[in-house]
Short mmCIF file of C-alpha atoms in Angstrom, two decimals:
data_model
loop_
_atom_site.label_atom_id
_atom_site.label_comp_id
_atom_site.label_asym_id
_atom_site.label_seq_id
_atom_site.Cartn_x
_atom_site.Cartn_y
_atom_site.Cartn_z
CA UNK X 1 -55.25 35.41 -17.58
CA UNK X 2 -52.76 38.22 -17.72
CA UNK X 3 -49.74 38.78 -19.70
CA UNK X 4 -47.61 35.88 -18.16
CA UNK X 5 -48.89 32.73 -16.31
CA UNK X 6 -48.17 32.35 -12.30
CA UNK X 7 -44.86 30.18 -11.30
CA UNK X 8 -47.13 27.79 -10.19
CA UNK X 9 -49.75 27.11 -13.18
CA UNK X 10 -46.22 27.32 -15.44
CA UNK X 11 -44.91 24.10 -13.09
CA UNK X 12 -48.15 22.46 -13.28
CA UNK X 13 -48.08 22.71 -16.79
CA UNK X 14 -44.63 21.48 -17.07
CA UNK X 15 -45.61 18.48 -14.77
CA UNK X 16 -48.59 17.60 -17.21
CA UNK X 17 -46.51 17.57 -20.15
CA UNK X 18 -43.42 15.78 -18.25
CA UNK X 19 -44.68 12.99 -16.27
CA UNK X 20 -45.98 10.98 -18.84
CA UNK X 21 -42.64 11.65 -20.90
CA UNK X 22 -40.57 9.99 -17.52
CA UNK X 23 -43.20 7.23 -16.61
CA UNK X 24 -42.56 5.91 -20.31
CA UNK X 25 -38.66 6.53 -19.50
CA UNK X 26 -38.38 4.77 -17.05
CA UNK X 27 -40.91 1.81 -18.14
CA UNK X 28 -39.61 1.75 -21.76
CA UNK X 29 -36.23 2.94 -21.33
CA UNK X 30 -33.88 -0.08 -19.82
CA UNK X 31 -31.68 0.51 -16.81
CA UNK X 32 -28.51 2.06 -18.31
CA UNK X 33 -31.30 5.23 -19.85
CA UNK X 34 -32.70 5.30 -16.23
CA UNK X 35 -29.40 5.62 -14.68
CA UNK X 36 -28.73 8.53 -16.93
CA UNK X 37 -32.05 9.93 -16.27
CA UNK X 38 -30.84 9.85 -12.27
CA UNK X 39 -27.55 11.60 -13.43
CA UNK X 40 -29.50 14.48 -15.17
CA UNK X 41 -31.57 14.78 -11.91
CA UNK X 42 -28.18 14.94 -9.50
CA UNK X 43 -26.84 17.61 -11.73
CA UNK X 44 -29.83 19.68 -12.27
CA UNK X 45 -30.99 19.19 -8.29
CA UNK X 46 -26.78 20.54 -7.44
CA UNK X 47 -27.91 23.23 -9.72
CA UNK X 48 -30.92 24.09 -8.11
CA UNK X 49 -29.28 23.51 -4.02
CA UNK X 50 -26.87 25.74 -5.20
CA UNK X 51 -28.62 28.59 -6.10
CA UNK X 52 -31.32 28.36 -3.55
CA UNK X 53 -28.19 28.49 -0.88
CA UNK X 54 -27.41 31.82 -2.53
CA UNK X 55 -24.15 29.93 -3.09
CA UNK X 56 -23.55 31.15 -6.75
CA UNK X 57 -19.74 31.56 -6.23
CA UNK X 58 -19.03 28.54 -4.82
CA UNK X 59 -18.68 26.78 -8.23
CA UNK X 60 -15.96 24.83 -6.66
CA UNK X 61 -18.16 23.26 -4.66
CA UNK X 62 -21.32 22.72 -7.14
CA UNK X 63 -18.28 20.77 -9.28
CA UNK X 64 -17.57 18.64 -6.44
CA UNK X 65 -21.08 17.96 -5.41
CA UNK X 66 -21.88 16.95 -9.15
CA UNK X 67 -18.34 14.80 -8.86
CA UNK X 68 -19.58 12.89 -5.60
CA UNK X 69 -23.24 12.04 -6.89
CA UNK X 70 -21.80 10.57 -9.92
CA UNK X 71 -19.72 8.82 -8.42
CA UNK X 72 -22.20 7.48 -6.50
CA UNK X 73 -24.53 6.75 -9.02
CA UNK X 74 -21.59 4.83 -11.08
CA UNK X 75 -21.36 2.39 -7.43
CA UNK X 76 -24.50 1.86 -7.54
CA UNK X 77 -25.39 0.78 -11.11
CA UNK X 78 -22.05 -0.96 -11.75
CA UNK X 79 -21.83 -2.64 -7.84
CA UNK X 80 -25.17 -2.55 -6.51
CA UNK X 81 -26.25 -1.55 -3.16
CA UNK X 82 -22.64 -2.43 -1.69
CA UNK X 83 -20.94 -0.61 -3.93
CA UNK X 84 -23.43 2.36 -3.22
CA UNK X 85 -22.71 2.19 0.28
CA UNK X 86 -19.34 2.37 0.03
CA UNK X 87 -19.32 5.24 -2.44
CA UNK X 88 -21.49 7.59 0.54
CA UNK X 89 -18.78 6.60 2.90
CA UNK X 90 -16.36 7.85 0.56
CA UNK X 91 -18.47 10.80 -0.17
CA UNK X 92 -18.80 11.46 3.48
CA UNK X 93 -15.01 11.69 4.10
CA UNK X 94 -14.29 13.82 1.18
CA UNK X 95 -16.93 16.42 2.52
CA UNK X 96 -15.60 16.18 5.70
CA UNK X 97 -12.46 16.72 4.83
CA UNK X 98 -13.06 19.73 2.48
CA UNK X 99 -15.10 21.54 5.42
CA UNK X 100 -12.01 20.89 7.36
CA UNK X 101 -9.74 22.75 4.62
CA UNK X 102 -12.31 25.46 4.36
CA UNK X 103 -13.82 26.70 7.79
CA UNK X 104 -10.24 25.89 9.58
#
C-alpha cells in the first residue's frame, strides 16, 4: 500500500469496526438510545445531502431540514406511526411553503 489508503478500503474499514458497535446499539441499547441513534443519522445524512448538493450556503436550509426530521422523529417515538404521519404532512407543507417564499 501507498502513503494513504483508497476512500473505499478507509469506508470498509470504518464499516468493520462500526457495525458491530450499532448491531449491539441497537440490540442492547433500549428504544429511547435507538431513537437518538436515528437523530445522529438525520443530522449527519442533512450534513452529507447538503454538501453533496453543493449547497454549502444554504445553512438556512440544512437548519430547517435538521428542524423537520426531528421533529419527525419526536412524532414518531412519542405518538407512534400516527403521530409520524402527521408530522410528514406537516413537514410537507412547511417545505412547500418555503419553496414558495424562495423561487417566487
Amino acid at each position: 500500500m501507498g502513503a494513504s489508503l483508497s476512500s473505499h478500503f478507509q469506508r470498509f474499514l470504518t464499516a468493520a469496526a462500526v457495525i458491530p458497535l450499532l448491531f449491539a446499539y441497537i440490540v442492547w441499547g433500549g428504544p429511547l438510545l435507538f431513537a437518538l441513534l436515528i437523530w445522529v443519522g438525520i443530522l449527519v445524512g442533512t450534513y452529507e445531502y447538503v454538501h453533496l448538493t453543493g449547497a454549502e450556503r444554504a445553512f438556512g436550509e440544512m437548519g430547517l431540514h435538521a428542524v423537520l426530521g426531528t421533529i419527525a422523529l419526536l412524532s414518531a417515538y412519542f405518538q407512534g406511526l400516527e403521530g409520524l404521519f402527521g408530522s410528514l404532512i406537516f413537514n410537507f407543507l412547511v417545505l412547500v411553503i418555503y419553496l414558495v417564499l424562495t423561487f417566487k
